[in-house]
CSV table of C-alpha atoms in Angstrom, one decimal:
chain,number,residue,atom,x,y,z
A,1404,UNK,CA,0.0,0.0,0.0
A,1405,UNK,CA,1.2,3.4,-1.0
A,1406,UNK,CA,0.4,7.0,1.0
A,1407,UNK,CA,-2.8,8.6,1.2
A,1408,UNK,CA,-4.6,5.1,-0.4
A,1409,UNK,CA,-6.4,2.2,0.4
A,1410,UNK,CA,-5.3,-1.1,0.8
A,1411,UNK,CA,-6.4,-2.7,-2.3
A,1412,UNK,CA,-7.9,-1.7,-5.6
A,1413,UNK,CA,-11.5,-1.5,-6.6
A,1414,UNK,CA,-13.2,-3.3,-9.7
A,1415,UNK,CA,-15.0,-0.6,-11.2
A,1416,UNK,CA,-19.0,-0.3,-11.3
A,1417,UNK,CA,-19.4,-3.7,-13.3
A,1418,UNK,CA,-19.8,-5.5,-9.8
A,1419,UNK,CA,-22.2,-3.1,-8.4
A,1420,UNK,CA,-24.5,-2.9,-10.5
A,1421,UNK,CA,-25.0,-6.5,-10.0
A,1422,UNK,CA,-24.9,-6.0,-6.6
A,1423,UNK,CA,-29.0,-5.7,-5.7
A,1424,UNK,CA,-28.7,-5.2,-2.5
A,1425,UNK,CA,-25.8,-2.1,-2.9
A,1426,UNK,CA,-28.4,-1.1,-5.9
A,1427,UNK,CA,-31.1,-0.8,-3.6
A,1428,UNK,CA,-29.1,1.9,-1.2
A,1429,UNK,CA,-28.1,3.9,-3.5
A,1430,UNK,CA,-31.8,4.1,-5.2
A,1431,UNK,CA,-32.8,4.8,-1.8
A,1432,UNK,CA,-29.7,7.5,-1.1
A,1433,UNK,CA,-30.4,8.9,-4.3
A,1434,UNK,CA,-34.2,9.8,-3.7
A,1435,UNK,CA,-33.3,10.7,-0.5
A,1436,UNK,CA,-30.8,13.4,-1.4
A,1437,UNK,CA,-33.1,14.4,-3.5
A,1438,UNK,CA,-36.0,15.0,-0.9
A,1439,UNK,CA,-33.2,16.6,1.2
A,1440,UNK,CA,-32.5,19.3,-1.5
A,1441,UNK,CA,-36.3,19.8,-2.1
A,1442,UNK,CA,-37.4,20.3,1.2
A,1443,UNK,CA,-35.0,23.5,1.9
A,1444,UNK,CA,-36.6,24.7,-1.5
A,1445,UNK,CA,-39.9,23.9,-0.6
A,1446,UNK,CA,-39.4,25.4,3.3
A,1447,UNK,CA,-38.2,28.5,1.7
A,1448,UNK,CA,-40.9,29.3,-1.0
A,1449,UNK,CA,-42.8,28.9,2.2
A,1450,UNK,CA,-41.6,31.6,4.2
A,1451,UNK,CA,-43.8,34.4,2.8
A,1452,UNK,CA,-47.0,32.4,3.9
A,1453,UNK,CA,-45.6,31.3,7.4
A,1454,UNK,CA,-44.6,35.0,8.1
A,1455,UNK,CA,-47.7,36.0,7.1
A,1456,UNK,CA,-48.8,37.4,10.4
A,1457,UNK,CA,-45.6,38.7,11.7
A,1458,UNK,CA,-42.9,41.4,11.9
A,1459,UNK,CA,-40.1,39.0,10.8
A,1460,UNK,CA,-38.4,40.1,7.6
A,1461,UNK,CA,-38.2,37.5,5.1
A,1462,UNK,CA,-34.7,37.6,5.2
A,1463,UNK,CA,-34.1,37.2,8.7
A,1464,UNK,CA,-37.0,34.1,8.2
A,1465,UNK,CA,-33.8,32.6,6.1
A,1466,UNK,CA,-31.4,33.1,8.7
A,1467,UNK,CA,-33.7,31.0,11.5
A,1468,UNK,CA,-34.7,28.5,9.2
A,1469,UNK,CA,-31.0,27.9,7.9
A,1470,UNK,CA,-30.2,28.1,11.8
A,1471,UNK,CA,-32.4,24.9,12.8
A,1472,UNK,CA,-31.5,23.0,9.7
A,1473,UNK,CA,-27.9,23.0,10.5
A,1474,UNK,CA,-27.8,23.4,14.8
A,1475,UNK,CA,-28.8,19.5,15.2
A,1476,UNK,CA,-25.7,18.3,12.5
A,1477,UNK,CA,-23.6,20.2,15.2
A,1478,UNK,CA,-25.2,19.1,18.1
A,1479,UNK,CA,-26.3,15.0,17.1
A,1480,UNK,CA,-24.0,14.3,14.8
A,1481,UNK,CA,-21.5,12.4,16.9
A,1482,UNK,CA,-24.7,10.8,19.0
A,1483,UNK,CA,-26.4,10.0,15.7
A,1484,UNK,CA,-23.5,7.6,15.3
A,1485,UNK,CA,-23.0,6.0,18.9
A,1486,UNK,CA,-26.8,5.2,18.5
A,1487,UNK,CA,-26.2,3.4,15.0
A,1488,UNK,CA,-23.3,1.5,16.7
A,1489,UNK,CA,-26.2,0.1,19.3
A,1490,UNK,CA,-29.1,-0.3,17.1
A,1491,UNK,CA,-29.8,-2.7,13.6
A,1492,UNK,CA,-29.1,0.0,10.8
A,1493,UNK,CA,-31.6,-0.9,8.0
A,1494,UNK,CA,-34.5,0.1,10.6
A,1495,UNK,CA,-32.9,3.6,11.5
A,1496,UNK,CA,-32.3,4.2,7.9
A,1497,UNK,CA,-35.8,3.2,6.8
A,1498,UNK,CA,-37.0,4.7,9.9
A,1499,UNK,CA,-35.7,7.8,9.4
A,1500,UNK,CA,-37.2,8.2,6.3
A,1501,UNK,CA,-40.6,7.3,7.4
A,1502,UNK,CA,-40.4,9.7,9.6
A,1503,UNK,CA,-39.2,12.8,7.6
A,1504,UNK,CA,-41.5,11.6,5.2
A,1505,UNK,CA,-44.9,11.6,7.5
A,1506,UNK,CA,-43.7,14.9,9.2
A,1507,UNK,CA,-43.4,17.1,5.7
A,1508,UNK,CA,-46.8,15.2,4.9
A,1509,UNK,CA,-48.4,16.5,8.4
A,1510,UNK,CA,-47.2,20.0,7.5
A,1511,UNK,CA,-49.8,21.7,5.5
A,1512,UNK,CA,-52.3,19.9,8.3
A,1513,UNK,CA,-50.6,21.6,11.2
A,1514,UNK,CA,-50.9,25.6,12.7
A,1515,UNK,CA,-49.3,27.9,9.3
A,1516,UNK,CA,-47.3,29.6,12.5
A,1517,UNK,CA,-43.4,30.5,11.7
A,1518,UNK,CA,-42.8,28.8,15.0
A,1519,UNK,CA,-44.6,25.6,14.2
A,1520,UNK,CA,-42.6,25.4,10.6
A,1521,UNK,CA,-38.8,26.1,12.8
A,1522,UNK,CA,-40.1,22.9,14.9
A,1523,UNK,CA,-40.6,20.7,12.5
A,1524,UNK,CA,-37.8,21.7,10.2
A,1525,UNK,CA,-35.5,21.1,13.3
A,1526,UNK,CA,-36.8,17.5,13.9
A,1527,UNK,CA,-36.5,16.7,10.2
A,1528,UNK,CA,-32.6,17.9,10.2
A,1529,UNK,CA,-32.3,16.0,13.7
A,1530,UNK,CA,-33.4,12.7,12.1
A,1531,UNK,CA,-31.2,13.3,9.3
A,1532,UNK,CA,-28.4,12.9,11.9
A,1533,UNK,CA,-28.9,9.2,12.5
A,1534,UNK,CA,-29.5,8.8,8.4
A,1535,UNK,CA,-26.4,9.2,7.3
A,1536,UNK,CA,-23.3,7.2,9.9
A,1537,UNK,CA,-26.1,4.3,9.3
A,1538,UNK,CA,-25.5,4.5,5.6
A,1539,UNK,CA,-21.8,5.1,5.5
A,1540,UNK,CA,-21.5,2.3,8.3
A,1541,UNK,CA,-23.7,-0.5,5.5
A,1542,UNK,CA,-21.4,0.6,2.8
A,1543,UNK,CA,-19.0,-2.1,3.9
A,1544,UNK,CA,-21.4,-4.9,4.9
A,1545,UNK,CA,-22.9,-4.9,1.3
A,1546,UNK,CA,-19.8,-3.9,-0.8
A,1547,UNK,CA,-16.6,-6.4,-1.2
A,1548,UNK,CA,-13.2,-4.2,0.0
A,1549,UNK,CA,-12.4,-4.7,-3.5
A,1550,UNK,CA,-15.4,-2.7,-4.8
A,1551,UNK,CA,-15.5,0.0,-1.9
A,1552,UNK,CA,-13.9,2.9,-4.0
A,1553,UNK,CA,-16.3,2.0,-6.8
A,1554,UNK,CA,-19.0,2.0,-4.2
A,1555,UNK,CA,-17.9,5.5,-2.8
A,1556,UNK,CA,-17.1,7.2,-6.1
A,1557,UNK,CA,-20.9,5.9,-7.4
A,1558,UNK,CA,-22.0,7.9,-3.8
A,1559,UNK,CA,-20.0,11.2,-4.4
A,1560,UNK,CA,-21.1,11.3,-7.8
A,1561,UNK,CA,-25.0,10.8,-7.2
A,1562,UNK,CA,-25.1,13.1,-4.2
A,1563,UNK,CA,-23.6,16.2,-6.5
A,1564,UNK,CA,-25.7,14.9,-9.1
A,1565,UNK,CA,-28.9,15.1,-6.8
A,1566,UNK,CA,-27.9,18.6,-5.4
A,1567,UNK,CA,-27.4,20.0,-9.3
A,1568,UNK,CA,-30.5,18.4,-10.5
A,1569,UNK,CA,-32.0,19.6,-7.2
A,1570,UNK,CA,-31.4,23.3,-7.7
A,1571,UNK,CA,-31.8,23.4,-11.3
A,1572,UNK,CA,-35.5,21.2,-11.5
A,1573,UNK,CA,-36.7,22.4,-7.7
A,1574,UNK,CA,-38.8,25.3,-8.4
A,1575,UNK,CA,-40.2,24.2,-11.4
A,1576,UNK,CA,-41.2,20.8,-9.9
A,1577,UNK,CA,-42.7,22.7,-6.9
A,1578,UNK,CA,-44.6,24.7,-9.0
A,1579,UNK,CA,-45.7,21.5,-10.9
A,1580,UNK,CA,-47.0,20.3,-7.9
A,1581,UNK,CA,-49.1,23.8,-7.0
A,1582,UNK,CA,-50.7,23.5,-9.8
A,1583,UNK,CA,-52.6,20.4,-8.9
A,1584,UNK,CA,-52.8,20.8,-5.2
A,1585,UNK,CA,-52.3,24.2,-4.2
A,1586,UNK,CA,-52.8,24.0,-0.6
A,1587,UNK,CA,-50.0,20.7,0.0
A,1588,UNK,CA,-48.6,19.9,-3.7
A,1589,UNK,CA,-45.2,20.4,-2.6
A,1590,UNK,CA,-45.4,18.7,0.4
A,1591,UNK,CA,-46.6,16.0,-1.1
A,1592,UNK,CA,-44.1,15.4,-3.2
A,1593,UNK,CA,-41.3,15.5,-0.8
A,1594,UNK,CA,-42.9,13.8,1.5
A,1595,UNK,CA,-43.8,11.0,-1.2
A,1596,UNK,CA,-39.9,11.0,-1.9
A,1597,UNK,CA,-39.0,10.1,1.5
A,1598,UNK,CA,-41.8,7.1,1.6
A,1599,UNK,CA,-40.2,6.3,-1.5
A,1600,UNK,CA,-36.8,5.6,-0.4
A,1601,UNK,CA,-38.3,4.0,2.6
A,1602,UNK,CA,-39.9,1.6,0.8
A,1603,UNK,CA,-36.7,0.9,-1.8
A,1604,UNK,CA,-34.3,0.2,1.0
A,1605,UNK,CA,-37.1,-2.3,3.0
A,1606,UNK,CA,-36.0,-5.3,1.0
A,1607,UNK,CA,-32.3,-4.7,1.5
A,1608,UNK,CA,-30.9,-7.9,3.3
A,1609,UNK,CA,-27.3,-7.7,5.0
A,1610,UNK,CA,-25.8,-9.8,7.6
A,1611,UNK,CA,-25.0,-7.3,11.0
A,1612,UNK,CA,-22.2,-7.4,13.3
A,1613,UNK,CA,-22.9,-9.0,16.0
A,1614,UNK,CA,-20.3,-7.5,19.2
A,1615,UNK,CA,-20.3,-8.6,22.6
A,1616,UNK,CA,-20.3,-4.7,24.1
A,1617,UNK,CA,-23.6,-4.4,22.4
A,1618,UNK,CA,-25.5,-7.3,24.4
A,1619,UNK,CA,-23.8,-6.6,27.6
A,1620,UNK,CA,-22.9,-3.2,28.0
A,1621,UNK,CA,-25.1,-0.7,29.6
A,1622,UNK,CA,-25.7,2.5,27.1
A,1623,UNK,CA,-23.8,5.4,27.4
A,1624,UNK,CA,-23.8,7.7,24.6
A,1625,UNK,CA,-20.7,10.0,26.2
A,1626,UNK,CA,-18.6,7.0,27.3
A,1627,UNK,CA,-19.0,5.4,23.6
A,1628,UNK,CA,-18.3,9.4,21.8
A,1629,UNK,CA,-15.1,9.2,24.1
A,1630,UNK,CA,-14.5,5.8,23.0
A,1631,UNK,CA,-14.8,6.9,19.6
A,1632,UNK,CA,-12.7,10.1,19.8
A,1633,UNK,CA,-9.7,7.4,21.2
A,1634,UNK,CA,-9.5,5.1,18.5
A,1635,UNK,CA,-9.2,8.3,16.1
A,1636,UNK,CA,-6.5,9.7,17.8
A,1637,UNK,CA,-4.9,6.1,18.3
A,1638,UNK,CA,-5.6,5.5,14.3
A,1639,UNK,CA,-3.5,8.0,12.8
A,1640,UNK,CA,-4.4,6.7,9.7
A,1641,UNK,CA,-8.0,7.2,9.5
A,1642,UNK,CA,-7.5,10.5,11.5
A,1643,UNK,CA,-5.5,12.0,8.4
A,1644,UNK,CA,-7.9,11.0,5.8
A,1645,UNK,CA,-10.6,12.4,7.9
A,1646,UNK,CA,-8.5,15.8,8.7
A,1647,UNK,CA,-8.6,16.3,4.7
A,1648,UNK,CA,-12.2,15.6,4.1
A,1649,UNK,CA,-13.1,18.1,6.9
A,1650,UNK,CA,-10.1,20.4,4.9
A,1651,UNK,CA,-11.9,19.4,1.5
A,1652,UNK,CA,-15.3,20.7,3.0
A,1653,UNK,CA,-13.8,23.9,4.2
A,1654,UNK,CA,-12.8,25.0,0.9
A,1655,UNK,CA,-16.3,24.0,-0.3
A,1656,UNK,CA,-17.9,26.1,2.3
A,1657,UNK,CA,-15.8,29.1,1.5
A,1658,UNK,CA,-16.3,29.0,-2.3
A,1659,UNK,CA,-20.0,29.3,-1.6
A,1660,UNK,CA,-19.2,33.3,-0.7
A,1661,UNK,CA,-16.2,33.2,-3.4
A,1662,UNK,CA,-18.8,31.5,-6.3
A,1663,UNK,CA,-21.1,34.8,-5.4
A,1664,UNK,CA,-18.2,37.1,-5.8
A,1665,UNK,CA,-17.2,35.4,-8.9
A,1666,UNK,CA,-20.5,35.9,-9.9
A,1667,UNK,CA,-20.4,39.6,-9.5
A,1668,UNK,CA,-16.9,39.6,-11.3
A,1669,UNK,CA,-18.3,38.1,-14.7
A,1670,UNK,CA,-22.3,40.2,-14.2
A,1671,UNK,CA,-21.7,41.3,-17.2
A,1672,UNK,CA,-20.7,38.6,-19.7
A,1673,UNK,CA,-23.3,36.2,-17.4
A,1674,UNK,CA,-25.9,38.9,-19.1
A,1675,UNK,CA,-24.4,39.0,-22.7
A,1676,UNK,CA,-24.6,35.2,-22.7
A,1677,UNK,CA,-28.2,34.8,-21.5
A,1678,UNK,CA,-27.7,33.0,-18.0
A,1679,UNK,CA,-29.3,35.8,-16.4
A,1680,UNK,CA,-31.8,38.3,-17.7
A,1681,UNK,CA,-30.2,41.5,-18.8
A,1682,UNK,CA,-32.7,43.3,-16.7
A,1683,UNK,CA,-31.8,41.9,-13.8
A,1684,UNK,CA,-30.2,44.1,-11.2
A,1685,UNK,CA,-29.1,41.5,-8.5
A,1686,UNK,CA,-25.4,40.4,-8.9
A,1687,UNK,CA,-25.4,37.8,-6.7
A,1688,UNK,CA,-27.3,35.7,-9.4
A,1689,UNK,CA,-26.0,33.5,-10.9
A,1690,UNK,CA,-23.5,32.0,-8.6
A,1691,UNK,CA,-25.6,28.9,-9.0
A,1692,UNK,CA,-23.6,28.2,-12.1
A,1693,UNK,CA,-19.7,27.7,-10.7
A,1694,UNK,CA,-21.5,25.4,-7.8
A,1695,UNK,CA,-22.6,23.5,-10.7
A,1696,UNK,CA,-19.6,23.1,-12.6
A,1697,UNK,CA,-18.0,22.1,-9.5
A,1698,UNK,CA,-20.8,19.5,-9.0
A,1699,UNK,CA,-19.7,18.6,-12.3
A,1700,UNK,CA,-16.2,18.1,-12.2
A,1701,UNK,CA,-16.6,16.2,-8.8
A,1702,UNK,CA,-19.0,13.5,-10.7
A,1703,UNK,CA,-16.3,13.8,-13.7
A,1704,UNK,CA,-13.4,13.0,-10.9
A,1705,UNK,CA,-15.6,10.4,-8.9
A,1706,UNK,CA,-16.6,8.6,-12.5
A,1707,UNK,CA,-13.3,7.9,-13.7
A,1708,UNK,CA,-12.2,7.0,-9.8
A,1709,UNK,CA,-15.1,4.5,-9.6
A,1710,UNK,CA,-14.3,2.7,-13.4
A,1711,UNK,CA,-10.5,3.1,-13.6
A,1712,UNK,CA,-9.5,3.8,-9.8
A,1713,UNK,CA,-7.6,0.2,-10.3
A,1714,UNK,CA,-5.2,1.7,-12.7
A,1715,UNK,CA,-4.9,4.7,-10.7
A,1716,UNK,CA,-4.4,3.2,-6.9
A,1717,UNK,CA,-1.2,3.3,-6.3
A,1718,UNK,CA,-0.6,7.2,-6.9
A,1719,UNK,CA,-0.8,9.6,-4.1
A,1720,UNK,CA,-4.4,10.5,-5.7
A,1721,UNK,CA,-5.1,13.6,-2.5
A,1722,UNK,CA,-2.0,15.2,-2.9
A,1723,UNK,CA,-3.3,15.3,-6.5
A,1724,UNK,CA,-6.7,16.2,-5.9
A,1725,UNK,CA,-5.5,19.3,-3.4
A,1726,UNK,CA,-2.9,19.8,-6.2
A,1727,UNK,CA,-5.4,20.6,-8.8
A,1728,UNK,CA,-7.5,22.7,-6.2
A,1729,UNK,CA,-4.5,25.1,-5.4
A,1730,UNK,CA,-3.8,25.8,-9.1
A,1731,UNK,CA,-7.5,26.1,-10.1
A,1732,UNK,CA,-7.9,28.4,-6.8
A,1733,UNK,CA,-5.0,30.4,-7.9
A,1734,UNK,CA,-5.8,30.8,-11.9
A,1735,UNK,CA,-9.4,32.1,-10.5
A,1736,UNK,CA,-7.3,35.2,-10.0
A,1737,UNK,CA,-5.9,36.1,-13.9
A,1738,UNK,CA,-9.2,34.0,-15.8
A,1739,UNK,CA,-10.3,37.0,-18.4
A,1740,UNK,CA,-13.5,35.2,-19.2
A,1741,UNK,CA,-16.7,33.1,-17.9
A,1742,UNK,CA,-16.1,30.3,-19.7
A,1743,UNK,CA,-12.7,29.8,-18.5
A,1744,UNK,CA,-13.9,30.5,-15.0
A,1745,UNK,CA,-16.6,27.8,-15.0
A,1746,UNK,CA,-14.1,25.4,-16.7
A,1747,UNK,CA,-11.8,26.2,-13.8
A,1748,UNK,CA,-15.0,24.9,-12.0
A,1749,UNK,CA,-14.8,21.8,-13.2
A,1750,UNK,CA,-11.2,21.3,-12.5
A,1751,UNK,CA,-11.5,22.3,-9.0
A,1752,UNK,CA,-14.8,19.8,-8.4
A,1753,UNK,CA,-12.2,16.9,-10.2
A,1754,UNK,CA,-9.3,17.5,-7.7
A,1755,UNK,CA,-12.4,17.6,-5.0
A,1756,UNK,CA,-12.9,13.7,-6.3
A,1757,UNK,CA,-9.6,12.6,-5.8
A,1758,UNK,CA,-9.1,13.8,-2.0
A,1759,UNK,CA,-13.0,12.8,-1.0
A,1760,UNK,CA,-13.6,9.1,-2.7
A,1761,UNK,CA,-10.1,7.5,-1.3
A,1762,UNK,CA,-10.0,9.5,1.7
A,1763,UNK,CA,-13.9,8.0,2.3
A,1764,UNK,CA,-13.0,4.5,1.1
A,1765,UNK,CA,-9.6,4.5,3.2
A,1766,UNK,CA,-11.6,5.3,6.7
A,1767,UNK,CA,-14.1,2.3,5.8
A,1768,UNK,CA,-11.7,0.1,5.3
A,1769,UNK,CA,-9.4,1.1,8.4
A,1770,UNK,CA,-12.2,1.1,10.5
A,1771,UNK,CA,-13.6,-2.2,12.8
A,1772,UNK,CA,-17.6,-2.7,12.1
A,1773,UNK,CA,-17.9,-2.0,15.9
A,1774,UNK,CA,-16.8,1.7,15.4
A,1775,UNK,CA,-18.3,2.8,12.4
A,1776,UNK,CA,-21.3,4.3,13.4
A,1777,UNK,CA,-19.2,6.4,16.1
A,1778,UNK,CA,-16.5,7.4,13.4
A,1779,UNK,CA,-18.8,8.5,10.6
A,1780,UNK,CA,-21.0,10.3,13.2
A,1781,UNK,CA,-17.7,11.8,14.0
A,1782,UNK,CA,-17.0,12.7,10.8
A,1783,UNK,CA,-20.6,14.2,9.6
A,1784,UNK,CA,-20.2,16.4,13.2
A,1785,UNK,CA,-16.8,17.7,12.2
A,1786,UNK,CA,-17.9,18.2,8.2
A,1787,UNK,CA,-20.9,20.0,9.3
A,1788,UNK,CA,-18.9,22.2,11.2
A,1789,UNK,CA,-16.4,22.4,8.7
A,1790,UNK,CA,-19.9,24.0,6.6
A,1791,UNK,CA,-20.2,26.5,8.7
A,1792,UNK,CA,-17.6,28.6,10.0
A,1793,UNK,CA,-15.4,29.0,7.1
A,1794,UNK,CA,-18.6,30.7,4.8
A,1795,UNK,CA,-18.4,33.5,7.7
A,1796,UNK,CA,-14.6,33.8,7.6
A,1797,UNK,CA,-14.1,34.1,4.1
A,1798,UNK,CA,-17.1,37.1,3.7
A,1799,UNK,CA,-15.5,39.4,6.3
A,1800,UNK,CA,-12.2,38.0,4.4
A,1801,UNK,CA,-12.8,38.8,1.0
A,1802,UNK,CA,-14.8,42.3,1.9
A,1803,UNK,CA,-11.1,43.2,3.9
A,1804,UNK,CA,-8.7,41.8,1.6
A,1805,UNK,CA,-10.3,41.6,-1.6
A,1806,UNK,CA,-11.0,38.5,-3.7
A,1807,UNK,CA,-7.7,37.8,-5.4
A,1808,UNK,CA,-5.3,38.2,-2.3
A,1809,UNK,CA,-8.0,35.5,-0.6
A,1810,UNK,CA,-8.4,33.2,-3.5
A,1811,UNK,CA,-4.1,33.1,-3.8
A,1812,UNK,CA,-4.3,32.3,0.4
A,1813,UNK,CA,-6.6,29.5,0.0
A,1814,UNK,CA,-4.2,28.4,-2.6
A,1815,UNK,CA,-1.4,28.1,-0.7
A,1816,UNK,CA,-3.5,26.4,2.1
A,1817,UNK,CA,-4.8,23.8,-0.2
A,1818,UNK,CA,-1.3,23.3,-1.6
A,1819,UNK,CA,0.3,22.9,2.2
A,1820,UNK,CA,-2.3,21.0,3.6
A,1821,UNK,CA,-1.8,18.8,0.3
A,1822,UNK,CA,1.9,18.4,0.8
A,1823,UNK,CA,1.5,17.4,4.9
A,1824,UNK,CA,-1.1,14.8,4.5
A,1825,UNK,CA,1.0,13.0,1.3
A,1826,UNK,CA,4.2,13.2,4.9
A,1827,UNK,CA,2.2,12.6,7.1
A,1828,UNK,CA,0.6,9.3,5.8
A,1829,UNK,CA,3.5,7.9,4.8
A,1830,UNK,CA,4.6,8.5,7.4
A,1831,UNK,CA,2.3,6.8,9.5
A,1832,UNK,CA,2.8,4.0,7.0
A,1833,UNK,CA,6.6,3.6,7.4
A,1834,UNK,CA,6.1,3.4,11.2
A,1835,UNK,CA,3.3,0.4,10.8
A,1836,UNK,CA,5.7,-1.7,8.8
């Protein structure tokens, strides 16, 4: 085994597609994602009815409901994944969709009260916290070590591919759905999706791990998070590849801001080629595009990952990945053209690939059965904070530094933090031999 990769090679998508139980997840994941996109759409076309009979601006509406939806990732995430660890993971999984499900179904049914909608958006996101370390954690139990970067690369793809389809089909498919029920249309289609991939991922059949700290150990969700907090530290390994997937999603949260100000940059030729109306005023439109070329590159880079990561295994595929990230970071700054700037997009979202998909399959393979639900809980806490804080650094950032001096920063970030985990994994590799 070489740095920054996992221990053997993967087979391509040939094997999971005849895979029916792996086939089923991933339906399920996929119409999952895809209620998951929706649903902040739908909540947010909302807003101007639920504030209805208040003083609330409609943009500070945005700010509470983005607060809910992203509080319970930071406050469950890490005991979203000490609970899959105790319980059977194809019920919480099913489970959880059942639940979102009947709860955006009992919307249009309950009080239209801005207080109501914060409630039940917060208990949707909090379910959402035992979703996902359940799925991560039956990657591995349906999917031959062989076939796990395959398996991942197929996951990265489809969840950029839901979020881009998402945003681009949302509104329209909302407004699809007013047109034959007014009064719950949308909600009925979101909520359908979650029955949905409820009802896809019932016949899915895998063997659990059976561990004897589950039968005979008394529950106790902070002992197990400490529990799981060692074994990272202990497993340097699986600590770097984690440390550069919260580093990838740190860059991702700051080009959010930097996509708007890129945006603003190319208003103008954005106009002349008709991807915004000429009479629109707002600059900030638009910004849509680069997270969608980004979207794109990443199911570019996870494609040719999941059918040719074989041939590609042994090369130190993260120090790539932030490799192309720090030159497509730093060209952002001389680009004369939109066209060049959203094929820099593209670039970026491929050297995205390369760090996420081996970093992902590396922890799943490094990691016993009995931990998984407390490491990938671990990791969606850390990610989700990784979401969060660097969007706010970068705006005060950019509006003190200006966008060129902070796009040649991150740069040199991406680059260093490149260069240390291709050291510091092999090192970690020279010591275990």
């Amino acid at each position: 085994m070489i740095p920054n990769e996992p221990a053997v090679v993967n087979k391509g998508f040939g094997s999971l597609l005849k895979n029916r139980n792996f086939m089923l997840l991933w339906i399920g994941q996929l119409i999952s994602q895809m209620a998951d996109k929706i649903f902040l759409i739908l909540t947010i076309d909302l807003l101007s009815v639920y504030l209805l009979n208040t003083q609330i601006p409609e943009e500070e509406g945005r700010f509470y409901l983005y607060a809910v939806s992203t509080i319970p990732a930071i406050l469950f995430g890490s005991i979203g994944g000490v609970i899959v660890d105790r319980m059977p993971k194809k019920p919480i999984m099913v489970g959880s969709d059942f639940i979102r499900g009947l709860l955006t179904l009992c919307l249009p049914f309950l009080p239209r009260e801005f207080q109501v909608m914060l409630i039940v958006v917060f208990t949707i996101s909090t379910v959402t916290q035992f979703f996902a370390p359940a799925e991560q954690a039956v990657i591995p139990m349906l999917v031959k070590r062989e076939s796990l970067m395959a398996a991942n690369a197929l996951f990265a793809s489809t969840m950029m591919a839901a979020l881009i389809v998402a945003n681009a089909t949302g509104h329209s498919l909302l407004l699809w759905a007013k047109s034959i029920s007014y009064s719950f249309g949308g909600e009925l289609v979101v909520g359908g999706c979650y029955l949905l991939s409820a009802l896809v991922m019932m016949p899915i059949y895998f063997k659990e791990h059976k561990h004897r700290d589950q039968e005979t150990a008394v529950p106790n969700p902070w002992t197990e998070f400490v529990q799981g907090w060692r074994y990272l530290k202990k497993n340097r390994l699986v600590w770097n590849a984690m440390v550069q997937i919260v580093a990838l999603y740190s860059v991702f949260a700051a080009l959010l801001e930097l996509s708007i100000r890129l945006a603003i940059k190319f208003h103008e030729q954005m106009q002349q080629l008709q991807i915004i109306s000429p009479e629109e005023s707002d600059k900030q439109l638009g910004y849509t595009f680069f997270i969608a070329a980004t979207g794109i590159g990443m199911v570019l880079g996870a494609g040719i990952l999941g059918q040719f990561g074989y041939k590609l295994h042994r090369k130190p595929l993260p120090l790539i990945g932030f490799s192309i990230m720090a030159v497509a970071l730093c060209l952002f700054t001389v680009i004369p053209n939109l066209p060049l700037a959203l094929g820099l997009c593209v670039f970026l979202g491929m050297g995205a690939a390369f760090v996420n998909v081996p970093m992902q399959t590396l922890i799943q393979q490094n990691t016993p059965p009995a931990m998984h639900g407390k490491v990938f809980g671990f990791q969606n806490h850390a990610v989700n904070i990784a979401l969060s804080a660097p969007l706010l650094i970068t705006t005060k950032l950019v509006d003190q530094l200006g966008l060129s001096i902070v796009l040649l920063g991150m740069s040199l970030l991406v680059a260093s933090v490149g260069v240390w985990a291709w050291r510091s994994s092999r090192s970690v590799l020279q010591d275990s031999i």
